[in-house]
JSON list of C-alpha atoms in Angstrom, two decimals:
[
{"chain": "A", "resi": 494, "resn": "MET", "atom": "CA", "xyz": [48.86, 137.92, 178.97]},
{"chain": "A", "resi": 495, "resn": "HIS", "atom": "CA", "xyz": [49.66, 139.57, 182.31]},
{"chain": "A", "resi": 496, "resn": "SER", "atom": "CA", "xyz": [46.84, 141.52, 183.88]},
{"chain": "A", "resi": 497, "resn": "ARG", "atom": "CA", "xyz": [49.10, 144.41, 184.86]},
{"chain": "A", "resi": 498, "resn": "ALA", "atom": "CA", "xyz": [50.38, 147.14, 182.55]},
{"chain": "A", "resi": 499, "resn": "THR", "atom": "CA", "xyz": [52.53, 145.84, 179.72]},
{"chain": "A", "resi": 500, "resn": "PRO", "atom": "CA", "xyz": [56.21, 146.49, 180.48]},
{"chain": "A", "resi": 501, "resn": "VAL", "atom": "CA", "xyz": [58.25, 148.74, 178.22]},
{"chain": "A", "resi": 502, "resn": "ALA", "atom": "CA", "xyz": [60.80, 145.91, 178.10]},
{"chain": "A", "resi": 503, "resn": "VAL", "atom": "CA", "xyz": [61.81, 142.62, 179.65]},
{"chain": "A", "resi": 504, "resn": "VAL", "atom": "CA", "xyz": [65.39, 142.18, 180.87]},
{"chain": "A", "resi": 505, "resn": "ILE", "atom": "CA", "xyz": [66.62, 138.58, 180.86]},
{"chain": "A", "resi": 506, "resn": "ALA", "atom": "CA", "xyz": [69.87, 137.62, 182.59]},
{"chain": "A", "resi": 507, "resn": "ALA", "atom": "CA", "xyz": [71.25, 134.15, 183.14]},
{"chain": "A", "resi": 508, "resn": "MET", "atom": "CA", "xyz": [72.71, 134.75, 186.59]},
{"chain": "A", "resi": 509, "resn": "THR", "atom": "CA", "xyz": [71.64, 136.55, 189.76]},
{"chain": "A", "resi": 510, "resn": "GLU", "atom": "CA", "xyz": [74.72, 138.81, 189.68]},
{"chain": "A", "resi": 511, "resn": "GLU", "atom": "CA", "xyz": [73.85, 139.96, 186.16]},
{"chain": "A", "resi": 512, "resn": "LEU", "atom": "CA", "xyz": [70.19, 140.62, 186.98]},
{"chain": "A", "resi": 513, "resn": "SER", "atom": "CA", "xyz": [70.97, 142.37, 190.27]},
{"chain": "A", "resi": 514, "resn": "ALA", "atom": "CA", "xyz": [73.29, 144.81, 188.51]},
{"chain": "A", "resi": 515, "resn": "VAL", "atom": "CA", "xyz": [70.40, 145.99, 186.33]},
{"chain": "A", "resi": 516, "resn": "ALA", "atom": "CA", "xyz": [67.93, 146.14, 189.24]},
{"chain": "A", "resi": 517, "resn": "THR", "atom": "CA", "xyz": [70.36, 148.21, 191.32]},
{"chain": "A", "resi": 518, "resn": "LEU", "atom": "CA", "xyz": [70.78, 150.83, 188.60]},
{"chain": "A", "resi": 519, "resn": "LEU", "atom": "CA", "xyz": [67.07, 151.03, 187.77]},
{"chain": "A", "resi": 520, "resn": "GLY", "atom": "CA", "xyz": [65.87, 151.43, 191.33]},
{"chain": "A", "resi": 521, "resn": "GLY", "atom": "CA", "xyz": [62.13, 151.89, 191.17]},
{"chain": "A", "resi": 522, "resn": "VAL", "atom": "CA", "xyz": [59.40, 150.24, 193.19]},
{"chain": "A", "resi": 523, "resn": "VAL", "atom": "CA", "xyz": [58.79, 146.50, 193.13]},
{"chain": "A", "resi": 524, "resn": "ILE", "atom": "CA", "xyz": [55.16, 145.92, 192.15]},
{"chain": "A", "resi": 525, "resn": "ASP", "atom": "CA", "xyz": [55.39, 142.15, 191.76]},
{"chain": "A", "resi": 526, "resn": "ASP", "atom": "CA", "xyz": [57.94, 139.52, 192.79]},
{"chain": "A", "resi": 527, "resn": "GLY", "atom": "CA", "xyz": [58.30, 135.99, 191.56]},
{"chain": "A", "resi": 528, "resn": "PRO", "atom": "CA", "xyz": [59.96, 133.08, 193.38]},
{"chain": "A", "resi": 529, "resn": "VAL", "atom": "CA", "xyz": [63.50, 133.50, 194.65]},
{"chain": "A", "resi": 530, "resn": "GLY", "atom": "CA", "xyz": [65.72, 130.46, 194.21]},
{"chain": "A", "resi": 531, "resn": "GLY", "atom": "CA", "xyz": [65.78, 128.16, 191.25]},
{"chain": "A", "resi": 532, "resn": "HIS", "atom": "CA", "xyz": [65.47, 129.51, 187.74]},
{"chain": "A", "resi": 533, "resn": "ASP", "atom": "CA", "xyz": [62.96, 132.01, 186.44]},
{"chain": "A", "resi": 534, "resn": "GLU", "atom": "CA", "xyz": [63.12, 134.42, 189.36]},
{"chain": "A", "resi": 535, "resn": "HIS", "atom": "CA", "xyz": [61.22, 137.49, 188.16]},
{"chain": "A", "resi": 536, "resn": "HIS", "atom": "CA", "xyz": [60.31, 141.01, 189.24]},
{"chain": "A", "resi": 537, "resn": "LEU", "atom": "CA", "xyz": [58.13, 143.81, 187.93]},
{"chain": "A", "resi": 538, "resn": "LEU", "atom": "CA", "xyz": [59.46, 147.29, 188.71]},
{"chain": "A", "resi": 539, "resn": "ASP", "atom": "CA", "xyz": [57.73, 150.65, 188.46]},
{"chain": "A", "resi": 540, "resn": "VAL", "atom": "CA", "xyz": [60.46, 153.03, 187.31]},
{"chain": "A", "resi": 541, "resn": "ASP", "atom": "CA", "xyz": [59.05, 156.57, 187.29]},
{"chain": "A", "resi": 542, "resn": "GLY", "atom": "CA", "xyz": [55.73, 155.33, 185.99]},
{"chain": "A", "resi": 543, "resn": "ALA", "atom": "CA", "xyz": [57.13, 152.85, 183.45]},
{"chain": "A", "resi": 544, "resn": "VAL", "atom": "CA", "xyz": [56.99, 149.11, 184.12]},
{"chain": "A", "resi": 545, "resn": "VAL", "atom": "CA", "xyz": [60.13, 147.04, 183.52]},
{"chain": "A", "resi": 546, "resn": "ALA", "atom": "CA", "xyz": [60.16, 143.25, 183.90]},
{"chain": "A", "resi": 547, "resn": "LEU", "atom": "CA", "xyz": [63.30, 141.47, 185.10]},
{"chain": "A", "resi": 548, "resn": "ARG", "atom": "CA", "xyz": [63.71, 137.71, 184.73]},
{"chain": "A", "resi": 549, "resn": "ARG", "atom": "CA", "xyz": [66.56, 135.35, 185.61]},
{"chain": "A", "resi": 550, "resn": "SER", "atom": "CA", "xyz": [66.69, 132.53, 183.11]},
{"chain": "A", "resi": 551, "resn": "GLY", "atom": "CA", "xyz": [69.50, 130.29, 184.25]},
{"chain": "A", "resi": 552, "resn": "ILE", "atom": "CA", "xyz": [72.41, 129.42, 181.97]},
{"chain": "A", "resi": 553, "resn": "GLY", "atom": "CA", "xyz": [72.16, 127.87, 178.51]},
{"chain": "A", "resi": 554, "resn": "PHE", "atom": "CA", "xyz": [69.97, 127.73, 175.42]},
{"chain": "A", "resi": 555, "resn": "THR", "atom": "CA", "xyz": [67.02, 125.83, 176.90]},
{"chain": "A", "resi": 556, "resn": "ASN", "atom": "CA", "xyz": [66.77, 127.98, 180.02]},
{"chain": "A", "resi": 557, "resn": "ALA", "atom": "CA", "xyz": [67.07, 131.19, 177.98]},
{"chain": "A", "resi": 558, "resn": "THR", "atom": "CA", "xyz": [64.42, 130.08, 175.48]},
{"chain": "A", "resi": 559, "resn": "ALA", "atom": "CA", "xyz": [62.04, 128.99, 178.25]},
{"chain": "A", "resi": 560, "resn": "ALA", "atom": "CA", "xyz": [62.39, 132.33, 180.05]},
{"chain": "A", "resi": 561, "resn": "THR", "atom": "CA", "xyz": [61.73, 134.24, 176.83]},
{"chain": "A", "resi": 562, "resn": "ALA", "atom": "CA", "xyz": [58.70, 132.07, 176.11]},
{"chain": "A", "resi": 563, "resn": "HIS", "atom": "CA", "xyz": [57.34, 132.83, 179.59]},
{"chain": "A", "resi": 564, "resn": "CYS", "atom": "CA", "xyz": [57.78, 136.54, 178.90]},
{"chain": "A", "resi": 565, "resn": "TYR", "atom": "CA", "xyz": [55.96, 136.22, 175.59]},
{"chain": "A", "resi": 566, "resn": "HIS", "atom": "CA", "xyz": [53.13, 134.34, 177.30]},
{"chain": "A", "resi": 567, "resn": "ASP", "atom": "CA", "xyz": [52.88, 136.94, 180.06]},
{"chain": "A", "resi": 568, "resn": "PHE", "atom": "CA", "xyz": [53.32, 140.16, 178.07]},
{"chain": "A", "resi": 569, "resn": "GLY", "atom": "CA", "xyz": [53.22, 139.51, 174.33]},
{"chain": "A", "resi": 570, "resn": "ALA", "atom": "CA", "xyz": [55.82, 140.74, 171.85]},
{"chain": "A", "resi": 571, "resn": "VAL", "atom": "CA", "xyz": [57.50, 143.31, 174.11]},
{"chain": "A", "resi": 572, "resn": "PRO", "atom": "CA", "xyz": [61.14, 144.38, 173.64]},
{"chain": "A", "resi": 573, "resn": "VAL", "atom": "CA", "xyz": [63.64, 141.96, 175.17]},
{"chain": "A", "resi": 574, "resn": "LEU", "atom": "CA", "xyz": [67.11, 142.83, 176.47]},
{"chain": "A", "resi": 575, "resn": "SER", "atom": "CA", "xyz": [69.56, 140.03, 177.24]},
{"chain": "A", "resi": 576, "resn": "VAL", "atom": "CA", "xyz": [72.07, 141.51, 179.68]},
{"chain": "A", "resi": 577, "resn": "GLY", "atom": "CA", "xyz": [75.12, 139.92, 181.22]},
{"chain": "A", "resi": 578, "resn": "THR", "atom": "CA", "xyz": [78.66, 138.77, 180.62]},
{"chain": "A", "resi": 579, "resn": "ALA", "atom": "CA", "xyz": [80.56, 137.11, 177.78]},
{"chain": "A", "resi": 580, "resn": "GLY", "atom": "CA", "xyz": [83.99, 135.93, 176.81]},
{"chain": "A", "resi": 581, "resn": "GLY", "atom": "CA", "xyz": [85.98, 138.06, 174.39]},
{"chain": "A", "resi": 582, "resn": "LEU", "atom": "CA", "xyz": [86.86, 136.08, 171.28]},
{"chain": "A", "resi": 583, "resn": "MET", "atom": "CA", "xyz": [87.97, 138.48, 168.55]},
{"chain": "A", "resi": 584, "resn": "ARG", "atom": "CA", "xyz": [91.49, 139.84, 168.80]},
{"chain": "A", "resi": 585, "resn": "GLY", "atom": "CA", "xyz": [91.36, 143.41, 170.06]},
{"chain": "A", "resi": 586, "resn": "ILE", "atom": "CA", "xyz": [88.44, 142.80, 172.42]},
{"chain": "A", "resi": 587, "resn": "GLU", "atom": "CA", "xyz": [89.50, 143.45, 176.02]},
{"chain": "A", "resi": 588, "resn": "ILE", "atom": "CA", "xyz": [88.20, 142.70, 179.49]},
{"chain": "A", "resi": 589, "resn": "GLY", "atom": "CA", "xyz": [86.10, 145.70, 180.49]},
{"chain": "A", "resi": 590, "resn": "ASP", "atom": "CA", "xyz": [84.69, 146.31, 177.00]},
{"chain": "A", "resi": 591, "resn": "VAL", "atom": "CA", "xyz": [80.95, 146.04, 176.41]},
{"chain": "A", "resi": 592, "resn": "VAL", "atom": "CA", "xyz": [79.78, 144.33, 173.22]},
{"chain": "A", "resi": 593, "resn": "VAL", "atom": "CA", "xyz": [76.30, 145.11, 171.91]},
{"chain": "A", "resi": 594, "resn": "GLY", "atom": "CA", "xyz": [75.18, 142.57, 169.38]},
{"chain": "A", "resi": 595, "resn": "GLU", "atom": "CA", "xyz": [74.69, 143.80, 165.84]},
{"chain": "A", "resi": 596, "resn": "HIS", "atom": "CA", "xyz": [74.27, 140.15, 164.77]},
{"chain": "A", "resi": 597, "resn": "TYR", "atom": "CA", "xyz": [73.78, 136.85, 166.62]},
{"chain": "A", "resi": 598, "resn": "VAL", "atom": "CA", "xyz": [74.90, 133.41, 165.48]},
{"chain": "A", "resi": 599, "resn": "ASN", "atom": "CA", "xyz": [74.51, 129.93, 166.93]},
{"chain": "A", "resi": 600, "resn": "ILE", "atom": "CA", "xyz": [78.06, 128.60, 166.86]},
{"chain": "A", "resi": 601, "resn": "ASN", "atom": "CA", "xyz": [76.78, 125.14, 167.87]},
{"chain": "A", "resi": 602, "resn": "ALA", "atom": "CA", "xyz": [74.85, 124.75, 164.62]},
{"chain": "A", "resi": 603, "resn": "ASP", "atom": "CA", "xyz": [76.37, 122.81, 161.74]},
{"chain": "A", "resi": 604, "resn": "ALA", "atom": "CA", "xyz": [74.02, 121.75, 158.94]},
{"chain": "A", "resi": 605, "resn": "THR", "atom": "CA", "xyz": [76.57, 122.47, 156.21]},
{"chain": "A", "resi": 606, "resn": "ALA", "atom": "CA", "xyz": [76.01, 118.96, 154.82]},
{"chain": "A", "resi": 607, "resn": "PHE", "atom": "CA", "xyz": [72.61, 120.21, 153.66]},
{"chain": "A", "resi": 608, "resn": "GLY", "atom": "CA", "xyz": [73.84, 123.48, 152.19]},
{"chain": "A", "resi": 609, "resn": "TYR", "atom": "CA", "xyz": [73.31, 125.75, 155.19]},
{"chain": "A", "resi": 610, "resn": "ALA", "atom": "CA", "xyz": [75.91, 128.23, 156.39]},
{"chain": "A", "resi": 611, "resn": "LEU", "atom": "CA", "xyz": [77.97, 127.25, 159.40]},
{"chain": "A", "resi": 612, "resn": "GLY", "atom": "CA", "xyz": [76.08, 128.55, 162.44]},
{"chain": "A", "resi": 613, "resn": "GLN", "atom": "CA", "xyz": [72.71, 128.52, 160.65]},
{"chain": "A", "resi": 614, "resn": "VAL", "atom": "CA", "xyz": [69.85, 126.54, 162.15]},
{"chain": "A", "resi": 615, "resn": "PRO", "atom": "CA", "xyz": [67.85, 124.92, 159.31]},
{"chain": "A", "resi": 616, "resn": "GLY", "atom": "CA", "xyz": [64.82, 127.04, 158.48]},
{"chain": "A", "resi": 617, "resn": "MET", "atom": "CA", "xyz": [66.30, 130.09, 160.22]},
{"chain": "A", "resi": 618, "resn": "PRO", "atom": "CA", "xyz": [68.41, 132.95, 158.81]},
{"chain": "A", "resi": 619, "resn": "PRO", "atom": "CA", "xyz": [72.22, 132.57, 158.90]},
{"chain": "A", "resi": 620, "resn": "GLN", "atom": "CA", "xyz": [72.29, 135.17, 161.69]},
{"chain": "A", "resi": 621, "resn": "TYR", "atom": "CA", "xyz": [69.78, 137.22, 163.64]},
{"chain": "A", "resi": 622, "resn": "ALA", "atom": "CA", "xyz": [69.58, 141.02, 163.71]},
{"chain": "A", "resi": 623, "resn": "PRO", "atom": "CA", "xyz": [68.80, 143.25, 166.71]},
{"chain": "A", "resi": 624, "resn": "ASP", "atom": "CA", "xyz": [66.22, 145.98, 167.01]},
{"chain": "A", "resi": 625, "resn": "PRO", "atom": "CA", "xyz": [67.80, 149.05, 165.34]},
{"chain": "A", "resi": 626, "resn": "ARG", "atom": "CA", "xyz": [66.51, 151.55, 167.88]},
{"chain": "A", "resi": 627, "resn": "MET", "atom": "CA", "xyz": [67.86, 149.63, 170.87]},
{"chain": "A", "resi": 628, "resn": "LEU", "atom": "CA", "xyz": [71.16, 148.96, 169.12]},
{"chain": "A", "resi": 629, "resn": "GLY", "atom": "CA", "xyz": [71.60, 152.64, 168.29]},
{"chain": "A", "resi": 630, "resn": "ARG", "atom": "CA", "xyz": [70.85, 153.74, 171.85]},
{"chain": "A", "resi": 631, "resn": "ALA", "atom": "CA", "xyz": [73.21, 151.17, 173.35]},
{"chain": "A", "resi": 632, "resn": "ALA", "atom": "CA", "xyz": [76.04, 152.04, 170.97]},
{"chain": "A", "resi": 633, "resn": "ALA", "atom": "CA", "xyz": [75.65, 155.72, 171.86]},
{"chain": "A", "resi": 634, "resn": "ALA", "atom": "CA", "xyz": [75.62, 155.21, 175.64]},
{"chain": "A", "resi": 635, "resn": "ARG", "atom": "CA", "xyz": [78.05, 157.51, 177.44]},
{"chain": "A", "resi": 636, "resn": "THR", "atom": "CA", "xyz": [80.44, 155.41, 179.48]},
{"chain": "A", "resi": 637, "resn": "PRO", "atom": "CA", "xyz": [84.10, 155.63, 180.54]},
{"chain": "A", "resi": 638, "resn": "TYR", "atom": "CA", "xyz": [84.71, 152.25, 178.91]},
{"chain": "A", "resi": 639, "resn": "ARG", "atom": "CA", "xyz": [84.57, 151.08, 175.31]},
{"chain": "A", "resi": 640, "resn": "ILE", "atom": "CA", "xyz": [81.35, 149.91, 173.67]},
{"chain": "A", "resi": 641, "resn": "ARG", "atom": "CA", "xyz": [81.69, 147.76, 170.55]},
{"chain": "A", "resi": 642, "resn": "SER", "atom": "CA", "xyz": [78.87, 146.91, 168.12]},
{"chain": "A", "resi": 643, "resn": "ALA", "atom": "CA", "xyz": [79.75, 143.46, 166.82]},
{"chain": "A", "resi": 644, "resn": "THR", "atom": "CA", "xyz": [78.59, 139.88, 166.35]},
{"chain": "A", "resi": 645, "resn": "ILE", "atom": "CA", "xyz": [77.85, 137.75, 169.40]},
{"chain": "A", "resi": 646, "resn": "GLY", "atom": "CA", "xyz": [78.11, 133.98, 169.07]},
{"chain": "A", "resi": 647, "resn": "SER", "atom": "CA", "xyz": [76.44, 131.57, 171.46]},
{"chain": "A", "resi": 648, "resn": "SER", "atom": "CA", "xyz": [77.39, 128.04, 172.46]},
{"chain": "A", "resi": 649, "resn": "GLU", "atom": "CA", "xyz": [76.50, 125.66, 175.25]},
{"chain": "A", "resi": 650, "resn": "VAL", "atom": "CA", "xyz": [80.19, 124.85, 175.62]},
{"chain": "A", "resi": 651, "resn": "PHE", "atom": "CA", "xyz": [82.16, 127.24, 177.83]},
{"chain": "A", "resi": 652, "resn": "VAL", "atom": "CA", "xyz": [84.80, 128.55, 175.41]},
{"chain": "A", "resi": 653, "resn": "THR", "atom": "CA", "xyz": [88.34, 128.22, 176.69]},
{"chain": "A", "resi": 654, "resn": "GLU", "atom": "CA", "xyz": [91.68, 128.71, 174.96]},
{"chain": "A", "resi": 655, "resn": "GLY", "atom": "CA", "xyz": [91.75, 125.68, 172.65]},
{"chain": "A", "resi": 656, "resn": "ARG", "atom": "CA", "xyz": [88.21, 126.06, 171.36]},
{"chain": "A", "resi": 657, "resn": "ALA", "atom": "CA", "xyz": [88.69, 129.82, 171.01]},
{"chain": "A", "resi": 658, "resn": "ARG", "atom": "CA", "xyz": [91.54, 129.28, 168.53]},
{"chain": "A", "resi": 659, "resn": "ALA", "atom": "CA", "xyz": [89.34, 127.08, 166.35]},
{"chain": "A", "resi": 660, "resn": "LEU", "atom": "CA", "xyz": [86.36, 129.44, 166.55]},
{"chain": "A", "resi": 661, "resn": "ARG", "atom": "CA", "xyz": [88.43, 132.43, 165.47]},
{"chain": "A", "resi": 662, "resn": "GLU", "atom": "CA", "xyz": [89.21, 130.57, 162.26]},
{"chain": "A", "resi": 663, "resn": "VAL", "atom": "CA", "xyz": [85.65, 129.61, 161.33]},
{"chain": "A", "resi": 664, "resn": "PHE", "atom": "CA", "xyz": [83.79, 132.59, 162.85]},
{"chain": "A", "resi": 665, "resn": "PRO", "atom": "CA", "xyz": [86.17, 135.54, 162.30]},
{"chain": "A", "resi": 666, "resn": "ALA", "atom": "CA", "xyz": [83.38, 138.13, 162.76]},
{"chain": "A", "resi": 667, "resn": "VAL", "atom": "CA", "xyz": [82.36, 136.88, 166.22]},
{"chain": "A", "resi": 668, "resn": "ALA", "atom": "CA", "xyz": [83.63, 139.29, 168.85]},
{"chain": "A", "resi": 669, "resn": "ALA", "atom": "CA", "xyz": [82.18, 137.70, 171.98]},
{"chain": "A", "resi": 670, "resn": "VAL", "atom": "CA", "xyz": [80.74, 134.36, 173.05]},
{"chain": "A", "resi": 671, "resn": "ASP", "atom": "CA", "xyz": [78.04, 133.58, 175.59]},
{"chain": "A", "resi": 672, "resn": "MET", "atom": "CA", "xyz": [75.53, 130.80, 176.28]},
{"chain": "A", "resi": 673, "resn": "GLU", "atom": "CA", "xyz": [72.16, 132.52, 175.70]},
{"chain": "A", "resi": 674, "resn": "SER", "atom": "CA", "xyz": [72.00, 135.39, 173.19]},
{"chain": "A", "resi": 675, "resn": "ALA", "atom": "CA", "xyz": [71.48, 133.41, 169.96]},
{"chain": "A", "resi": 676, "resn": "ALA", "atom": "CA", "xyz": [68.78, 131.28, 171.56]},
{"chain": "A", "resi": 677, "resn": "ILE", "atom": "CA", "xyz": [66.83, 134.36, 172.68]},
{"chain": "A", "resi": 678, "resn": "ALA", "atom": "CA", "xyz": [67.45, 136.00, 169.31]},
{"chain": "A", "resi": 679, "resn": "GLN", "atom": "CA", "xyz": [65.94, 133.01, 167.52]},
{"chain": "A", "resi": 680, "resn": "PHE", "atom": "CA", "xyz": [62.80, 133.07, 169.67]},
{"chain": "A", "resi": 681, "resn": "ALA", "atom": "CA", "xyz": [62.53, 136.84, 169.25]},
{"chain": "A", "resi": 682, "resn": "HIS", "atom": "CA", "xyz": [62.92, 136.50, 165.48]},
{"chain": "A", "resi": 683, "resn": "VAL", "atom": "CA", "xyz": [60.13, 133.93, 165.24]},
{"chain": "A", "resi": 684, "resn": "HIS", "atom": "CA", "xyz": [57.78, 135.92, 167.46]},
{"chain": "A", "resi": 685, "resn": "ASP", "atom": "CA", "xyz": [58.59, 139.46, 166.23]},
{"chain": "A", "resi": 686, "resn": "MET", "atom": "CA", "xyz": [59.97, 140.63, 169.57]},
{"chain": "A", "resi": 687, "resn": "PRO", "atom": "CA", "xyz": [62.41, 143.56, 169.38]},
{"chain": "A", "resi": 688, "resn": "PHE", "atom": "CA", "xyz": [65.69, 142.24, 170.78]},
{"chain": "A", "resi": 689, "resn": "LEU", "atom": "CA", "xyz": [69.16, 143.32, 171.84]},
{"chain": "A", "resi": 690, "resn": "SER", "atom": "CA", "xyz": [71.93, 141.60, 173.78]},
{"chain": "A", "resi": 691, "resn": "ILE", "atom": "CA", "xyz": [74.41, 143.64, 175.83]},
{"chain": "A", "resi": 692, "resn": "ARG", "atom": "CA", "xyz": [77.46, 141.83, 177.16]},
{"chain": "A", "resi": 693, "resn": "GLY", "atom": "CA", "xyz": [80.25, 142.97, 179.45]},
{"chain": "A", "resi": 694, "resn": "ILE", "atom": "CA", "xyz": [83.50, 141.15, 178.65]},
{"chain": "A", "resi": 695, "resn": "SER", "atom": "CA", "xyz": [84.50, 139.22, 181.76]},
{"chain": "A", "resi": 696, "resn": "ASP", "atom": "CA", "xyz": [87.25, 137.03, 180.31]},
{"chain": "A", "resi": 697, "resn": "LEU", "atom": "CA", "xyz": [89.27, 136.32, 177.18]},
{"chain": "A", "resi": 698, "resn": "CYS", "atom": "CA", "xyz": [88.47, 132.60, 176.86]},
{"chain": "A", "resi": 699, "resn": "ALA", "atom": "CA", "xyz": [91.26, 131.68, 179.27]},
{"chain": "A", "resi": 700, "resn": "PRO", "atom": "CA", "xyz": [92.19, 128.02, 179.98]},
{"chain": "A", "resi": 701, "resn": "ASP", "atom": "CA", "xyz": [90.11, 128.02, 183.18]},
{"chain": "A", "resi": 702, "resn": "GLY", "atom": "CA", "xyz": [87.26, 130.04, 184.66]},
{"chain": "A", "resi": 703, "resn": "ASP", "atom": "CA", "xyz": [89.34, 132.24, 186.96]},
{"chain": "A", "resi": 704, "resn": "GLU", "atom": "CA", "xyz": [89.09, 135.38, 184.79]},
{"chain": "A", "resi": 705, "resn": "PHE", "atom": "CA", "xyz": [85.33, 134.97, 184.54]},
{"chain": "A", "resi": 706, "resn": "ARG", "atom": "CA", "xyz": [84.90, 134.60, 188.31]},
{"chain": "A", "resi": 707, "resn": "GLU", "atom": "CA", "xyz": [87.19, 137.57, 188.98]},
{"chain": "A", "resi": 708, "resn": "HIS", "atom": "CA", "xyz": [85.36, 139.91, 186.62]},
{"chain": "A", "resi": 709, "resn": "LEU", "atom": "CA", "xyz": [81.75, 138.67, 186.85]},
{"chain": "A", "resi": 710, "resn": "ASP", "atom": "CA", "xyz": [80.55, 141.55, 189.01]},
{"chain": "A", "resi": 711, "resn": "ASP", "atom": "CA", "xyz": [82.30, 144.43, 187.23]},
{"chain": "A", "resi": 712, "resn": "ALA", "atom": "CA", "xyz": [81.45, 143.09, 183.75]},
{"chain": "A", "resi": 713, "resn": "SER", "atom": "CA", "xyz": [77.82, 142.72, 184.82]},
{"chain": "A", "resi": 714, "resn": "ALA", "atom": "CA", "xyz": [77.79, 146.29, 186.12]},
{"chain": "A", "resi": 715, "resn": "ARG", "atom": "CA", "xyz": [79.16, 147.67, 182.85]},
{"chain": "A", "resi": 716, "resn": "ALA", "atom": "CA", "xyz": [76.58, 145.83, 180.76]},
{"chain": "A", "resi": 717, "resn": "ALA", "atom": "CA", "xyz": [73.87, 147.03, 183.14]},
{"chain": "A", "resi": 718, "resn": "ARG", "atom": "CA", "xyz": [74.98, 150.65, 182.70]},
{"chain": "A", "resi": 719, "resn": "VAL", "atom": "CA", "xyz": [74.41, 150.40, 178.94]},
{"chain": "A", "resi": 720, "resn": "ALA", "atom": "CA", "xyz": [71.11, 148.55, 179.41]},
{"chain": "A", "resi": 721, "resn": "HIS", "atom": "CA", "xyz": [69.97, 151.30, 181.77]},
{"chain": "A", "resi": 722, "resn": "ASP", "atom": "CA", "xyz": [70.28, 153.90, 178.99]},
{"chain": "A", "resi": 723, "resn": "VAL", "atom": "CA", "xyz": [68.35, 151.69, 176.58]},
{"chain": "A", "resi": 724, "resn": "LEU", "atom": "CA", "xyz": [65.57, 151.12, 179.11]},
{"chain": "A", "resi": 725, "resn": "LEU", "atom": "CA", "xyz": [65.24, 154.84, 179.85]},
{"chain": "A", "resi": 726, "resn": "ASP", "atom": "CA", "xyz": [64.92, 155.50, 176.12]},
{"chain": "A", "resi": 727, "resn": "LEU", "atom": "CA", "xyz": [62.19, 152.85, 175.77]},
{"chain": "A", "resi": 728, "resn": "ALA", "atom": "CA", "xyz": [60.36, 154.30, 178.76]},
{"chain": "A", "resi": 729, "resn": "ALA", "atom": "CA", "xyz": [60.44, 157.88, 177.45]}
]
């Protein structure tokens, strides 16, 4: 484990823009910096006497799992926040909303031939649950935009219009889709790490990535605003 004080939480984001949005809001004093460039960029911040760890994972299940494993190795079973952007899948979800995950499901997983639920990894629960305290604080965050507590589905396929139509049929409860949350949730479940994912909706699974690129920064900032409230509560 890390020789310094154990952080009140670790924030994991796939992309630099998503991680920078959290760091900007937190402020604080950098007490340790990891490598810049490549994956697994990390920082330790002193925020009014509380230590918060920030780590950039890179995109996808393997990168997200590896980053979470590094955090577990460094700090033990500390709370983990996955913060960033997602595509809105459920009808009624809009660009600018923030979805906080009340459940997480791996929409890549299909072991139904062996009696498992669609989205269930064999040996794992059908879906993963968040930490109730973090979920409650995130859902109650005061923002000028809408916060929705709902299911987040994760896939290593960027979900565009055609796949979105099919997913709405088989996963009607999934409000938003990303490429990391379920992977981190599975690791957190196995290792008893309190977990929550907070996702700003950057696109509505459009045919191309233009919506995502246009709204990456503002969706990241909105998710970071909610994460900020959660982190302050954990640090209190």
